[in-house]
């Protein structure tokens, strides 16, 4: 676990966050169509983001898709992570009940990623729909899958980053908060069942203005990465967290960068928009950095 803990410390160093560039080709192509861009612009888009001067001042790690990782190395000075899951699939005949997919062949994929220089991997769990009385088996199946992912990561010396509560349907915020708390309990319970050292695990969660679900997390957790709800809006940061704390940001920063790049035709404009969003997101964790153990 020494290698895992070393990489985890790097990931949370100096209040820098994690930039997610793991949007799949199909979803990114749809985003490009909305901006009247050709799919072939993907390489230029990624080069624009990854080549941003000063990027390492705001983020310590960047998440890429496996295909991008095969094509190009990550930017210098940043730890590279990889998206490990492959989306989600039906758990029952009811489309409302789904489970994260990607366990089949995961060990081989993670081994290949590690050999390419990856230091951490990301797994997104399904935790919805909010308020569904039949949702316990959804939480159980997804919690167990997340724990198996974490176990494989530790076996390979990688830091597992488990995203919880980012795939919930329903608009009732009260139910969403309760569902996220239940999902966290399920994930942590399965980590315990598999005897996984949680001091080498990162939980990534979208909390918005409600931090109550965080109270169910164990104090010896390796770290927590919070996701802001919208560009320019930082989440509410717990005042005295028992674990290292940082931010995790994806489309909240990349969408404004893409729009600025597209509308102006200027790489510099896109990079400026990206840095502006990252600077806003970085305010929170740096403000509570003194509370870290």
PDB file of C-alpha atoms in Angstrom:
ATOM      1  CA  UNK A   1       0.000   0.000   0.000  1.00  0.00           C
ATOM      2  CA  UNK A   2       3.009   2.336   0.181  1.00  0.00           C
ATOM      3  CA  UNK A   3       2.748   3.139  -3.517  1.00  0.00           C
ATOM      4  CA  UNK A   4      -0.994   3.785  -3.227  1.00  0.00           C
ATOM      5  CA  UNK A   5      -0.529   6.176  -0.313  1.00  0.00           C
ATOM      6  CA  UNK A   6       2.296   7.988  -2.098  1.00  0.00           C
ATOM      7  CA  UNK A   7       0.131   8.558  -5.173  1.00  0.00           C
ATOM      8  CA  UNK A   8      -2.787   9.621  -2.992  1.00  0.00           C
ATOM      9  CA  UNK A   9      -0.665  12.284  -1.286  1.00  0.00           C
ATOM     10  CA  UNK A  10       0.382  13.610  -4.692  1.00  0.00           C
ATOM     11  CA  UNK A  11      -3.233  13.713  -5.799  1.00  0.00           C
ATOM     12  CA  UNK A  12      -4.236  15.897  -2.822  1.00  0.00           C
ATOM     13  CA  UNK A  13      -1.132  18.091  -2.751  1.00  0.00           C
ATOM     14  CA  UNK A  14      -1.487  21.855  -2.290  1.00  0.00           C
ATOM     15  CA  UNK A  15      -5.269  21.902  -2.648  1.00  0.00           C
ATOM     16  CA  UNK A  16      -5.136  21.095  -6.343  1.00  0.00           C
ATOM     17  CA  UNK A  17      -8.037  19.197  -7.873  1.00  0.00           C
ATOM     18  CA  UNK A  18      -8.786  16.531 -10.468  1.00  0.00           C
ATOM     19  CA  UNK A  19      -9.755  17.450 -14.034  1.00  0.00           C
ATOM     20  CA  UNK A  20     -11.966  14.861 -15.746  1.00  0.00           C
ATOM     21  CA  UNK A  21     -11.483  14.605 -19.510  1.00  0.00           C
ATOM     22  CA  UNK A  22     -13.011  11.138 -19.732  1.00  0.00           C
ATOM     23  CA  UNK A  23     -16.050  11.952 -21.863  1.00  0.00           C
ATOM     24  CA  UNK A  24     -16.621   9.055 -24.255  1.00  0.00           C
ATOM     25  CA  UNK A  25     -16.304   9.523 -28.038  1.00  0.00           C
ATOM     26  CA  UNK A  26     -20.065   9.331 -28.696  1.00  0.00           C
ATOM     27  CA  UNK A  27     -20.986  11.868 -26.024  1.00  0.00           C
ATOM     28  CA  UNK A  28     -18.160  14.181 -27.054  1.00  0.00           C
ATOM     29  CA  UNK A  29     -19.244  13.934 -30.713  1.00  0.00           C
ATOM     30  CA  UNK A  30     -22.759  15.011 -29.665  1.00  0.00           C
ATOM     31  CA  UNK A  31     -21.281  17.943 -27.767  1.00  0.00           C
ATOM     32  CA  UNK A  32     -19.277  18.924 -30.847  1.00  0.00           C
ATOM     33  CA  UNK A  33     -22.366  18.780 -33.057  1.00  0.00           C
ATOM     34  CA  UNK A  34     -24.102  21.203 -30.701  1.00  0.00           C
ATOM     35  CA  UNK A  35     -21.173  23.590 -31.207  1.00  0.00           C
ATOM     36  CA  UNK A  36     -21.066  22.979 -34.993  1.00  0.00           C
ATOM     37  CA  UNK A  37     -17.712  21.210 -34.754  1.00  0.00           C
ATOM     38  CA  UNK A  38     -16.609  18.107 -36.613  1.00  0.00           C
ATOM     39  CA  UNK A  39     -15.743  14.971 -34.586  1.00  0.00           C
ATOM     40  CA  UNK A  40     -12.204  15.201 -35.982  1.00  0.00           C
ATOM     41  CA  UNK A  41     -11.729  18.285 -33.797  1.00  0.00           C
ATOM     42  CA  UNK A  42     -11.435  16.001 -30.759  1.00  0.00           C
ATOM     43  CA  UNK A  43      -7.641  15.829 -30.983  1.00  0.00           C
ATOM     44  CA  UNK A  44      -7.337  19.619 -31.226  1.00  0.00           C
ATOM     45  CA  UNK A  45      -9.794  20.036 -28.356  1.00  0.00           C
ATOM     46  CA  UNK A  46      -7.811  17.756 -26.050  1.00  0.00           C
ATOM     47  CA  UNK A  47      -4.538  19.379 -27.110  1.00  0.00           C
ATOM     48  CA  UNK A  48      -6.036  22.771 -26.268  1.00  0.00           C
ATOM     49  CA  UNK A  49      -7.023  21.632 -22.761  1.00  0.00           C
ATOM     50  CA  UNK A  50      -3.969  19.532 -21.912  1.00  0.00           C
ATOM     51  CA  UNK A  51      -1.572  22.173 -23.228  1.00  0.00           C
ATOM     52  CA  UNK A  52      -2.962  24.933 -21.014  1.00  0.00           C
ATOM     53  CA  UNK A  53      -0.052  26.847 -19.421  1.00  0.00           C
ATOM     54  CA  UNK A  54      -0.277  26.774 -15.634  1.00  0.00           C
ATOM     55  CA  UNK A  55      -2.661  23.816 -15.582  1.00  0.00           C
ATOM     56  CA  UNK A  56      -0.594  22.068 -12.909  1.00  0.00           C
ATOM     57  CA  UNK A  57      -1.066  25.057 -10.588  1.00  0.00           C
ATOM     58  CA  UNK A  58      -4.759  24.168 -10.286  1.00  0.00           C
ATOM     59  CA  UNK A  59      -4.989  20.402 -10.782  1.00  0.00           C
ATOM     60  CA  UNK A  60      -2.801  17.515  -9.689  1.00  0.00           C
ATOM     61  CA  UNK A  61      -4.428  14.846 -11.824  1.00  0.00           C
ATOM     62  CA  UNK A  62      -6.277  14.457 -15.118  1.00  0.00           C
ATOM     63  CA  UNK A  63      -8.664  11.622 -16.048  1.00  0.00           C
ATOM     64  CA  UNK A  64      -8.531  10.299 -19.616  1.00  0.00           C
ATOM     65  CA  UNK A  65     -10.385   7.593 -21.492  1.00  0.00           C
ATOM     66  CA  UNK A  66      -8.458   4.399 -22.304  1.00  0.00           C
ATOM     67  CA  UNK A  67      -8.325   5.162 -26.031  1.00  0.00           C
ATOM     68  CA  UNK A  68      -6.824   8.626 -25.470  1.00  0.00           C
ATOM     69  CA  UNK A  69      -4.340   7.154 -23.011  1.00  0.00           C
ATOM     70  CA  UNK A  70      -3.173   4.728 -25.695  1.00  0.00           C
ATOM     71  CA  UNK A  71      -2.646   7.575 -28.178  1.00  0.00           C
ATOM     72  CA  UNK A  72      -0.823  10.171 -26.099  1.00  0.00           C
ATOM     73  CA  UNK A  73       0.882  10.572 -22.726  1.00  0.00           C
ATOM     74  CA  UNK A  74      -0.600  12.815 -20.087  1.00  0.00           C
ATOM     75  CA  UNK A  75       0.705  16.343 -19.538  1.00  0.00           C
ATOM     76  CA  UNK A  76       3.967  16.743 -17.671  1.00  0.00           C
ATOM     77  CA  UNK A  77       3.662  17.395 -13.956  1.00  0.00           C
ATOM     78  CA  UNK A  78       0.215  15.827 -13.603  1.00  0.00           C
ATOM     79  CA  UNK A  79      -0.781  12.367 -12.436  1.00  0.00           C
ATOM     80  CA  UNK A  80      -2.789  10.574 -15.092  1.00  0.00           C
ATOM     81  CA  UNK A  81      -5.937   8.665 -14.239  1.00  0.00           C
ATOM     82  CA  UNK A  82      -8.164   6.504 -16.399  1.00  0.00           C
ATOM     83  CA  UNK A  83     -11.885   5.907 -16.534  1.00  0.00           C
ATOM     84  CA  UNK A  84     -12.300   2.290 -15.520  1.00  0.00           C
ATOM     85  CA  UNK A  85     -16.035   1.631 -15.920  1.00  0.00           C
ATOM     86  CA  UNK A  86     -17.839   1.321 -19.234  1.00  0.00           C
ATOM     87  CA  UNK A  87     -21.082   3.057 -18.355  1.00  0.00           C
ATOM     88  CA  UNK A  88     -24.080   1.221 -16.946  1.00  0.00           C
ATOM     89  CA  UNK A  89     -26.476  -1.515 -17.947  1.00  0.00           C
ATOM     90  CA  UNK A  90     -29.829  -2.963 -16.897  1.00  0.00           C
ATOM     91  CA  UNK A  91     -29.930  -4.638 -13.527  1.00  0.00           C
ATOM     92  CA  UNK A  92     -33.580  -5.661 -13.989  1.00  0.00           C
ATOM     93  CA  UNK A  93     -36.136  -5.475 -16.782  1.00  0.00           C
ATOM     94  CA  UNK A  94     -37.104  -2.084 -15.414  1.00  0.00           C
ATOM     95  CA  UNK A  95     -34.884   0.597 -16.984  1.00  0.00           C
ATOM     96  CA  UNK A  96     -35.022   2.482 -13.676  1.00  0.00           C
ATOM     97  CA  UNK A  97     -32.720  -0.091 -12.086  1.00  0.00           C
ATOM     98  CA  UNK A  98     -29.179  -0.179 -13.432  1.00  0.00           C
ATOM     99  CA  UNK A  99     -25.686  -1.222 -12.398  1.00  0.00           C
ATOM    100  CA  UNK A 100     -22.288   0.122 -13.415  1.00  0.00           C
ATOM    101  CA  UNK A 101     -20.662  -2.088 -16.049  1.00  0.00           C
ATOM    102  CA  UNK A 102     -17.006  -2.805 -16.713  1.00  0.00           C
ATOM    103  CA  UNK A 103     -15.898  -5.495 -14.246  1.00  0.00           C
ATOM    104  CA  UNK A 104     -15.371  -8.041 -17.028  1.00  0.00           C
ATOM    105  CA  UNK A 105     -11.743  -7.805 -18.116  1.00  0.00           C
ATOM    106  CA  UNK A 106     -11.092  -4.959 -15.671  1.00  0.00           C
ATOM    107  CA  UNK A 107      -7.902  -6.457 -14.210  1.00  0.00           C
ATOM    108  CA  UNK A 108      -6.292  -6.690 -17.654  1.00  0.00           C
ATOM    109  CA  UNK A 109      -7.358  -3.139 -18.576  1.00  0.00           C
ATOM    110  CA  UNK A 110      -6.056  -1.682 -15.320  1.00  0.00           C
ATOM    111  CA  UNK A 111      -2.770  -3.561 -15.708  1.00  0.00           C
ATOM    112  CA  UNK A 112      -2.348  -2.113 -19.202  1.00  0.00           C
ATOM    113  CA  UNK A 113      -3.187   1.374 -17.918  1.00  0.00           C
ATOM    114  CA  UNK A 114      -0.697   1.061 -15.071  1.00  0.00           C
ATOM    115  CA  UNK A 115       1.990   0.023 -17.539  1.00  0.00           C
ATOM    116  CA  UNK A 116       1.221   3.211 -19.499  1.00  0.00           C
ATOM    117  CA  UNK A 117       1.908   5.312 -16.406  1.00  0.00           C
ATOM    118  CA  UNK A 118      -1.529   5.668 -14.831  1.00  0.00           C
ATOM    119  CA  UNK A 119      -1.565   6.393 -11.082  1.00  0.00           C
ATOM    120  CA  UNK A 120      -5.293   6.281 -10.318  1.00  0.00           C
ATOM    121  CA  UNK A 121      -8.559   5.039 -11.802  1.00  0.00           C
ATOM    122  CA  UNK A 122     -12.154   6.273 -11.599  1.00  0.00           C
ATOM    123  CA  UNK A 123     -15.345   4.222 -11.185  1.00  0.00           C
ATOM    124  CA  UNK A 124     -18.808   5.829 -11.236  1.00  0.00           C
ATOM    125  CA  UNK A 125     -21.607   4.112  -9.330  1.00  0.00           C
ATOM    126  CA  UNK A 126     -25.339   4.132  -9.980  1.00  0.00           C
ATOM    127  CA  UNK A 127     -27.357   5.244  -6.946  1.00  0.00           C
ATOM    128  CA  UNK A 128     -30.877   5.908  -8.094  1.00  0.00           C
ATOM    129  CA  UNK A 129     -33.594   6.604  -8.736  1.00  0.00           C
ATOM    130  CA  UNK A 130     -34.062   8.841  -5.712  1.00  0.00           C
ATOM    131  CA  UNK A 131     -36.856   7.750  -3.398  1.00  0.00           C
ATOM    132  CA  UNK A 132     -37.383   4.369  -5.061  1.00  0.00           C
ATOM    133  CA  UNK A 133     -38.477   1.870  -2.386  1.00  0.00           C
ATOM    134  CA  UNK A 134     -37.076  -0.940  -4.538  1.00  0.00           C
ATOM    135  CA  UNK A 135     -33.660   0.652  -4.744  1.00  0.00           C
ATOM    136  CA  UNK A 136     -31.832  -1.350  -2.076  1.00  0.00           C
ATOM    137  CA  UNK A 137     -30.742  -4.060  -4.508  1.00  0.00           C
ATOM    138  CA  UNK A 138     -29.429  -1.302  -6.807  1.00  0.00           C
ATOM    139  CA  UNK A 139     -27.288   0.071  -3.985  1.00  0.00           C
ATOM    140  CA  UNK A 140     -26.085  -3.413  -3.022  1.00  0.00           C
ATOM    141  CA  UNK A 141     -25.089  -4.405  -6.555  1.00  0.00           C
ATOM    142  CA  UNK A 142     -23.315  -1.119  -7.220  1.00  0.00           C
ATOM    143  CA  UNK A 143     -21.599  -1.032  -3.826  1.00  0.00           C
ATOM    144  CA  UNK A 144     -20.211  -4.519  -4.368  1.00  0.00           C
ATOM    145  CA  UNK A 145     -18.973  -3.647  -7.878  1.00  0.00           C
ATOM    146  CA  UNK A 146     -17.249  -0.505  -6.566  1.00  0.00           C
ATOM    147  CA  UNK A 147     -15.520  -2.500  -3.824  1.00  0.00           C
ATOM    148  CA  UNK A 148     -14.255  -5.076  -6.329  1.00  0.00           C
ATOM    149  CA  UNK A 149     -12.895  -2.229  -8.442  1.00  0.00           C
ATOM    150  CA  UNK A 150     -11.070  -0.782  -5.409  1.00  0.00           C
ATOM    151  CA  UNK A 151      -9.592  -4.175  -4.553  1.00  0.00           C
ATOM    152  CA  UNK A 152      -8.188  -4.571  -8.065  1.00  0.00           C
ATOM    153  CA  UNK A 153      -6.721  -1.059  -7.943  1.00  0.00           C
ATOM    154  CA  UNK A 154      -4.912  -1.746  -4.672  1.00  0.00           C
ATOM    155  CA  UNK A 155      -3.554  -5.033  -6.012  1.00  0.00           C
ATOM    156  CA  UNK A 156      -1.979  -3.041  -8.867  1.00  0.00           C
ATOM    157  CA  UNK A 157      -0.783  -0.108  -6.743  1.00  0.00           C
ATOM    158  CA  UNK A 158      -3.381   2.337  -8.109  1.00  0.00           C
ATOM    159  CA  UNK A 159      -5.543   4.813  -6.187  1.00  0.00           C
ATOM    160  CA  UNK A 160      -9.256   3.987  -6.619  1.00  0.00           C
ATOM    161  CA  UNK A 161     -11.513   7.018  -6.999  1.00  0.00           C
ATOM    162  CA  UNK A 162     -15.167   6.029  -6.566  1.00  0.00           C
ATOM    163  CA  UNK A 163     -17.766   8.511  -7.773  1.00  0.00           C
ATOM    164  CA  UNK A 164     -20.979   8.146  -5.768  1.00  0.00           C
ATOM    165  CA  UNK A 165     -24.335   9.809  -6.325  1.00  0.00           C
ATOM    166  CA  UNK A 166     -23.686  11.187  -9.794  1.00  0.00           C
ATOM    167  CA  UNK A 167     -26.242   8.934 -11.522  1.00  0.00           C
ATOM    168  CA  UNK A 168     -29.475   9.611  -9.666  1.00  0.00           C
ATOM    169  CA  UNK A 169     -32.792  10.460 -11.283  1.00  0.00           C
ATOM    170  CA  UNK A 170     -35.502  12.519  -9.630  1.00  0.00           C
ATOM    171  CA  UNK A 171     -35.744  16.139  -8.535  1.00  0.00           C
ATOM    172  CA  UNK A 172     -36.601  15.897  -4.850  1.00  0.00           C
ATOM    173  CA  UNK A 173     -33.481  17.179  -3.072  1.00  0.00           C
ATOM    174  CA  UNK A 174     -34.453  15.578   0.224  1.00  0.00           C
ATOM    175  CA  UNK A 175     -34.708  12.160  -1.367  1.00  0.00           C
ATOM    176  CA  UNK A 176     -31.487  12.756  -3.312  1.00  0.00           C
ATOM    177  CA  UNK A 177     -29.580  13.535  -0.120  1.00  0.00           C
ATOM    178  CA  UNK A 178     -30.926  10.393   1.568  1.00  0.00           C
ATOM    179  CA  UNK A 179     -30.137   8.284  -1.508  1.00  0.00           C
ATOM    180  CA  UNK A 180     -26.571   9.584  -1.668  1.00  0.00           C
ATOM    181  CA  UNK A 181     -26.081   8.816   2.044  1.00  0.00           C
ATOM    182  CA  UNK A 182     -27.429   5.289   1.508  1.00  0.00           C
ATOM    183  CA  UNK A 183     -25.150   4.794  -1.502  1.00  0.00           C
ATOM    184  CA  UNK A 184     -22.127   5.937   0.515  1.00  0.00           C
ATOM    185  CA  UNK A 185     -23.014   3.548   3.320  1.00  0.00           C
ATOM    186  CA  UNK A 186     -23.360   0.709   0.814  1.00  0.00           C
ATOM    187  CA  UNK A 187     -19.999   1.416  -0.824  1.00  0.00           C
ATOM    188  CA  UNK A 188     -18.199   1.778   2.532  1.00  0.00           C
ATOM    189  CA  UNK A 189     -19.881  -1.365   3.854  1.00  0.00           C
ATOM    190  CA  UNK A 190     -18.725  -3.424   0.883  1.00  0.00           C
ATOM    191  CA  UNK A 191     -15.206  -1.982   1.163  1.00  0.00           C
ATOM    192  CA  UNK A 192     -15.202  -3.207   4.762  1.00  0.00           C
ATOM    193  CA  UNK A 193     -16.578  -6.631   3.770  1.00  0.00           C
ATOM    194  CA  UNK A 194     -13.688  -7.108   1.319  1.00  0.00           C
ATOM    195  CA  UNK A 195     -11.186  -5.924   3.960  1.00  0.00           C
ATOM    196  CA  UNK A 196     -10.043  -2.994   1.807  1.00  0.00           C
ATOM    197  CA  UNK A 197      -7.842  -0.362   3.430  1.00  0.00           C
ATOM    198  CA  UNK A 198     -10.029   2.747   3.080  1.00  0.00           C
ATOM    199  CA  UNK A 199      -7.050   5.004   3.823  1.00  0.00           C
ATOM    200  CA  UNK A 200      -6.095   4.306   0.209  1.00  0.00           C
ATOM    201  CA  UNK A 201      -9.545   5.057  -1.258  1.00  0.00           C
ATOM    202  CA  UNK A 202     -10.952   8.366  -2.546  1.00  0.00           C
ATOM    203  CA  UNK A 203     -14.696   9.035  -2.575  1.00  0.00           C
ATOM    204  CA  UNK A 204     -15.893  11.552  -5.146  1.00  0.00           C
ATOM    205  CA  UNK A 205     -19.339  13.015  -4.546  1.00  0.00           C
ATOM    206  CA  UNK A 206     -21.608  15.749  -5.864  1.00  0.00           C
ATOM    207  CA  UNK A 207     -23.072  17.394  -2.774  1.00  0.00           C
ATOM    208  CA  UNK A 208     -24.123  20.869  -3.956  1.00  0.00           C
ATOM    209  CA  UNK A 209     -25.412  22.816  -0.993  1.00  0.00           C
ATOM    210  CA  UNK A 210     -26.007  19.785   1.279  1.00  0.00           C
ATOM    211  CA  UNK A 211     -23.060  18.191   3.061  1.00  0.00           C
ATOM    212  CA  UNK A 212     -25.092  15.887   5.347  1.00  0.00           C
ATOM    213  CA  UNK A 213     -24.252  12.711   3.339  1.00  0.00           C
ATOM    214  CA  UNK A 214     -20.564  13.245   4.106  1.00  0.00           C
ATOM    215  CA  UNK A 215     -21.162  12.502   7.786  1.00  0.00           C
ATOM    216  CA  UNK A 216     -21.484   8.766   7.035  1.00  0.00           C
ATOM    217  CA  UNK A 217     -17.915   8.531   5.682  1.00  0.00           C
ATOM    218  CA  UNK A 218     -15.231   6.926   7.892  1.00  0.00           C
ATOM    219  CA  UNK A 219     -12.678   9.312   9.370  1.00  0.00           C
ATOM    220  CA  UNK A 220      -9.761   7.247   8.067  1.00  0.00           C
ATOM    221  CA  UNK A 221     -10.855   7.542   4.426  1.00  0.00           C
ATOM    222  CA  UNK A 222      -8.012   8.443   2.079  1.00  0.00           C
ATOM    223  CA  UNK A 223      -9.709  11.572   0.774  1.00  0.00           C
ATOM    224  CA  UNK A 224     -12.863  13.195  -0.581  1.00  0.00           C
ATOM    225  CA  UNK A 225     -13.249  15.023  -3.896  1.00  0.00           C
ATOM    226  CA  UNK A 226     -16.312  17.263  -4.221  1.00  0.00           C
ATOM    227  CA  UNK A 227     -18.049  18.039  -7.491  1.00  0.00           C
ATOM    228  CA  UNK A 228     -19.556  21.495  -7.994  1.00  0.00           C
ATOM    229  CA  UNK A 229     -23.027  21.629  -9.536  1.00  0.00           C
ATOM    230  CA  UNK A 230     -22.439  24.294 -12.187  1.00  0.00           C
ATOM    231  CA  UNK A 231     -19.604  26.244 -13.706  1.00  0.00           C
ATOM    232  CA  UNK A 232     -18.452  29.002 -11.413  1.00  0.00           C
ATOM    233  CA  UNK A 233     -20.310  27.569  -8.397  1.00  0.00           C
ATOM    234  CA  UNK A 234     -18.243  25.815  -5.795  1.00  0.00           C
ATOM    235  CA  UNK A 235     -19.769  23.213  -3.480  1.00  0.00           C
ATOM    236  CA  UNK A 236     -20.223  23.830   0.211  1.00  0.00           C
ATOM    237  CA  UNK A 237     -17.023  22.758   1.928  1.00  0.00           C
ATOM    238  CA  UNK A 238     -17.186  21.135   5.377  1.00  0.00           C
ATOM    239  CA  UNK A 239     -15.394  23.445   7.845  1.00  0.00           C
ATOM    240  CA  UNK A 240     -13.335  20.774   9.657  1.00  0.00           C
ATOM    241  CA  UNK A 241     -13.082  17.650   7.491  1.00  0.00           C
ATOM    242  CA  UNK A 242     -11.290  14.629   9.001  1.00  0.00           C
ATOM    243  CA  UNK A 243      -9.951  13.598   5.585  1.00  0.00           C
ATOM    244  CA  UNK A 244      -8.001  15.395   2.825  1.00  0.00           C
ATOM    245  CA  UNK A 245     -10.364  17.384   0.631  1.00  0.00           C
ATOM    246  CA  UNK A 246     -10.207  18.593  -2.959  1.00  0.00           C
ATOM    247  CA  UNK A 247     -12.425  19.210  -5.991  1.00  0.00           C
ATOM    248  CA  UNK A 248     -13.301  17.107  -9.033  1.00  0.00           C
ATOM    249  CA  UNK A 249     -14.366  18.984 -12.137  1.00  0.00           C
ATOM    250  CA  UNK A 250     -15.309  17.953 -15.653  1.00  0.00           C
ATOM    251  CA  UNK A 251     -17.884  19.511 -17.931  1.00  0.00           C
ATOM    252  CA  UNK A 252     -18.367  22.394 -15.470  1.00  0.00           C
ATOM    253  CA  UNK A 253     -14.984  23.623 -16.756  1.00  0.00           C
ATOM    254  CA  UNK A 254     -14.606  21.972 -20.163  1.00  0.00           C
ATOM    255  CA  UNK A 255     -17.942  23.159 -21.561  1.00  0.00           C
ATOM    256  CA  UNK A 256     -17.121  26.876 -21.077  1.00  0.00           C
ATOM    257  CA  UNK A 257     -13.664  26.202 -22.523  1.00  0.00           C
ATOM    258  CA  UNK A 258     -15.150  24.481 -25.568  1.00  0.00           C
ATOM    259  CA  UNK A 259     -17.648  27.296 -26.136  1.00  0.00           C
ATOM    260  CA  UNK A 260     -14.990  29.999 -25.786  1.00  0.00           C
ATOM    261  CA  UNK A 261     -12.688  28.137 -28.180  1.00  0.00           C
ATOM    262  CA  UNK A 262     -15.497  27.595 -30.702  1.00  0.00           C
ATOM    263  CA  UNK A 263     -16.937  31.120 -30.614  1.00  0.00           C
ATOM    264  CA  UNK A 264     -13.604  32.939 -30.839  1.00  0.00           C
ATOM    265  CA  UNK A 265     -11.543  30.450 -32.808  1.00  0.00           C
ATOM    266  CA  UNK A 266      -8.802  31.144 -30.289  1.00  0.00           C
ATOM    267  CA  UNK A 267      -6.985  28.453 -28.338  1.00  0.00           C
ATOM    268  CA  UNK A 268      -5.998  31.088 -25.794  1.00  0.00           C
ATOM    269  CA  UNK A 269      -9.644  32.001 -25.173  1.00  0.00           C
ATOM    270  CA  UNK A 270     -10.505  28.378 -24.486  1.00  0.00           C
ATOM    271  CA  UNK A 271      -7.595  28.002 -22.112  1.00  0.00           C
ATOM    272  CA  UNK A 272      -8.461  31.223 -20.291  1.00  0.00           C
ATOM    273  CA  UNK A 273     -12.024  29.965 -19.766  1.00  0.00           C
ATOM    274  CA  UNK A 274     -10.713  26.660 -18.409  1.00  0.00           C
ATOM    275  CA  UNK A 275      -8.333  28.367 -15.984  1.00  0.00           C
ATOM    276  CA  UNK A 276     -11.089  30.703 -14.805  1.00  0.00           C
ATOM    277  CA  UNK A 277     -13.329  27.779 -13.852  1.00  0.00           C
ATOM    278  CA  UNK A 278     -10.472  25.929 -12.168  1.00  0.00           C
ATOM    279  CA  UNK A 279      -9.516  28.995 -10.142  1.00  0.00           C
ATOM    280  CA  UNK A 280     -13.095  29.300  -8.845  1.00  0.00           C
ATOM    281  CA  UNK A 281     -13.281  25.609  -7.940  1.00  0.00           C
ATOM    282  CA  UNK A 282      -9.946  25.783  -6.111  1.00  0.00           C
ATOM    283  CA  UNK A 283     -11.161  28.387  -3.603  1.00  0.00           C
ATOM    284  CA  UNK A 284     -12.923  25.892  -1.371  1.00  0.00           C
ATOM    285  CA  UNK A 285     -10.313  23.241  -0.596  1.00  0.00           C
ATOM    286  CA  UNK A 286      -7.550  25.780  -0.091  1.00  0.00           C
ATOM    287  CA  UNK A 287      -9.730  27.584   2.419  1.00  0.00           C
ATOM    288  CA  UNK A 288      -9.955  24.460   4.602  1.00  0.00           C
ATOM    289  CA  UNK A 289      -6.461  23.130   3.950  1.00  0.00           C
ATOM    290  CA  UNK A 290      -5.467  23.768   7.528  1.00  0.00           C
ATOM    291  CA  UNK A 291      -8.015  21.226   8.702  1.00  0.00           C
ATOM    292  CA  UNK A 292      -6.342  18.310   6.951  1.00  0.00           C
ATOM    293  CA  UNK A 293      -4.560  15.650   8.882  1.00  0.00           C
TER     294      UNK A 293
END
